[in-house]
Amino acid sequence: MSKPSTHFVCQSCGSSFSKWGGRCEGCGSWNTLVEEALASGPPKGLNDGKSKFGKGNKVEFVPLKSEGDTTYPRRMSGIGEFDRVTGGGLVPGSATLVGGDPGIGKSTLLLQVVCRLAQKHRVAYISGEEAIDQLRMRAVRLGLAEVPCDLASATSIRDIVGAVDRHEAPEILIIDSIQTMFVDTLDSAPGTVAQVRTSAQELIRAAKKRNISVILVGHVTKEGMIAGPRVLEHMVDTVLYLEGDRGHQFRVLRGVKNRFGPTDEIGVFEMTEKGLLEVANPSALFLADRHGDASGAAVFAGLEGTRPVLVEIQALVAPTTYGTPRRAVIGWDSGRLSMILAVLEARCGVAFGNNDVYLNVAGGFRITEPAADLAVAAALLSSLTGQPVPGECVAFGEIGLSGEIRRVSQPDLRLKEAAKLGFSQAIMPATDATRKSNVDILIRRTELKHLNELLPLFETAPRVSKRA
């Protein structure tokens, strides 16, 4: 019996199957299996040693120690928030993947970045979605029409690699987006797993060969993951996500992978009619519309990479009208909210079972740090009792399942940011620090070991009956 010449590949997770099915067994997605040709080797004409895409499979071994200087200066854009997330600028020969929801501002941000880079480096911006006139219209709107940046509208990888593989190759190459590119030796349509993977592979190979810093724009699925699938994230050196709520003007560029720098840095931007403007002090901007005397609100002193960020956590606890209370969360992990509610009921005796609970992180910011547990608990108790958290107070600390308040990293850095913005009190985990820092003079600490110690601030919280 002859072997099948095709297989079915999931467009969400990349799993391969010999037969079509309505549901992918790898990730559980429905109607994502697409039939693709089964390749027995590399695409013909790309790596056969006879074309411009490769020169055979010869391998050369070199000693680890180098005789010359192996340090390369980074290519800095001058946009501080972007350079922070990339670890100090783009590395020659690196591949960066930028993802985000449609319309979030990926193309706008990258056009601003390359126009800054074009003042010192040779830059090429290749769009597979927009015509050159459309790119020029955006550049005019952003006030960047006079910048010496090369534009092109193309989708063929063979043509793109042939254009950059020349004596005066660009130093920075932007591909917007990788889902629109195709390799003519594959039968599948652009955007499929095979096309995306092969296109990215050829672009990365050309970038490594010519020391080109290539930036790939990736579309995201409805679950928020980069489409194509996640195999792209393993191929590139750096992965950045541009996050934000369209109802807010803030955009957060978050690094989730970086081979040349930290992976937990963020850059904060504000969307304006002139493009994305970097925000030097995001804490002050996130707290600009805050009312300190409102119940159900607590300020969390968070840490994103090396940057402290203060955001307001808002909670609303209201009597439920249904048999099952609602739990709605925006900007935080819903599973962690359920855990905090369970700890408050089981360890502290505070009842939330007859109430709907709504939790929101103001400003469209998303928190992934467990240190927000204590601020969330304070906001919940404040909303339940109607007693506001002191307006000059910040909170941070991780809550364990037994109700203990666990320590978090770099508390002094969080306190310094709070003191800089005028806060004078902090609710935080107990520490064993023997030395006093200058922050203690400016901020009065309320150190807690157990969640029960938070309840005296909210004496009217209803209690549950003790179980037998």
Phi, psi and omega in degrees: 000133181286148180286146179295144182265355179228161172217172184245124186244133177285129182279357178259317184241348178088003179295145183246140181223151180280337180232154179284145175215154180290333184234133178285127179284346180279313183241353178084005181283149180260142174057041178247001180275125181237136180285131179224154178292141180271109182278133178272353181188192179298150178305133183297134178094351182264313185233033182269004178082001183243359182239173182285354181277343181191166182230054176084187185245028179291134181245130177244132177260135179235154179293152179297319181282132180255145180282329183257191180277122182258006179275138180241131176292138178286151179266100185270138182275340186088351173270106190302320182292322178290316180295328178297314184291324180281357178090020179114013180122173181279138179269134176303133180082007182266159177239125182241133179250125180245120180241166180166163180297154176300134178079008182282339177120021182296309182295323179296314181297315183291327176295322176294320181295313184291329178291327173291318180292331183294344178287341181235342186227163173278124188233141176229131179245114182248122181246132175259358183248331185240152174281164182298321179296326177292322176295322179293323178298318177295321179296322178295319180296326181272358181074032184239020187291337184266005183281136181282075180241133180277134179243152176205152175238106185207157178229351183273122179294323179300317179291320182292314180295322177294328181286323182273342181272068181218181186298314180256064179288150177294150177276332177231130182234127178251129177244114184233098003235170184290336180289345180266352183276155179212154173252125189289351179274355177256144182274344184286162183280157175301142181097345177285167184300316182296316181293315181296316182295314182292320179298314179296321180298316181291322178293319179294321179297318178294324180293318180294323183291321186255006182058042178266135173273107184256136177241121180255131175266128182241137175285159178243155177277178180292342175276355179094004180266153178292127182287149171136338357258226183289357176301331178298322182294333179278339183275328186269170180271327184224138177236124180237141175243132174262112186248164176153158177263132181297339178282351178242158182272357183272143174229137182242121175265113187246130176270124179249348176205135179201113179282350184238015181185188181292154183254004183237021179276155175228154171235133185251131180232158175241126181280121178230177179291345177262014180105199181268119179256134181289145180252114183286325181235083184294332182298315180296326181287320179292332182259011186296322184259023184278141174248113188290342184262011182271137177283155179081016180230138177218143180267125180258128176267095184261176180220120177244100185069240177260005185251124172281139182226129177256125179227158180262130176256124183248135179230144176227119178247117184228148178301137183277150176250005181241168179292327179248120181296147179274149175227103183244132184227136173231120177091006180212172182279121181295327178294325179288327175297317178299323178294316180297318178298320179293320179294319179298325181280315186281323185262334183245350177075022180264128187268128172235004188294335181258021184229145167281144181235126177238132182231136183218139172261116187294147177088005181075013180279150177243129182254130176242000186273131177296344181295349179281356184304312185293321177294322177295316179298320179295320179294321179295313180295324179295317179291324181292322184264343183080006179263119182289148170290139179311133185296337181263020187246140170244162182218144173198149180155146179266140181253128176271170182293337177272002179093000180286149177263116185264152182287157178234169184283147172048061178293326181297323179294323177294317182293324179296320178294321179294318179295325180295330181265008173096008178280144185238359182219147180221132171259118191209169178293155176289140181238161177253023183294131181270339181255147178265134178264168179295341180293329181299331181289328185267330185237131176272124184268136169245099187267130183242143174255332181223152182297336178300332182288348176277338186295326179304338176287342183226072188294335185271013180294130180293143182252155176268158178285146180291136179278149180287000000 
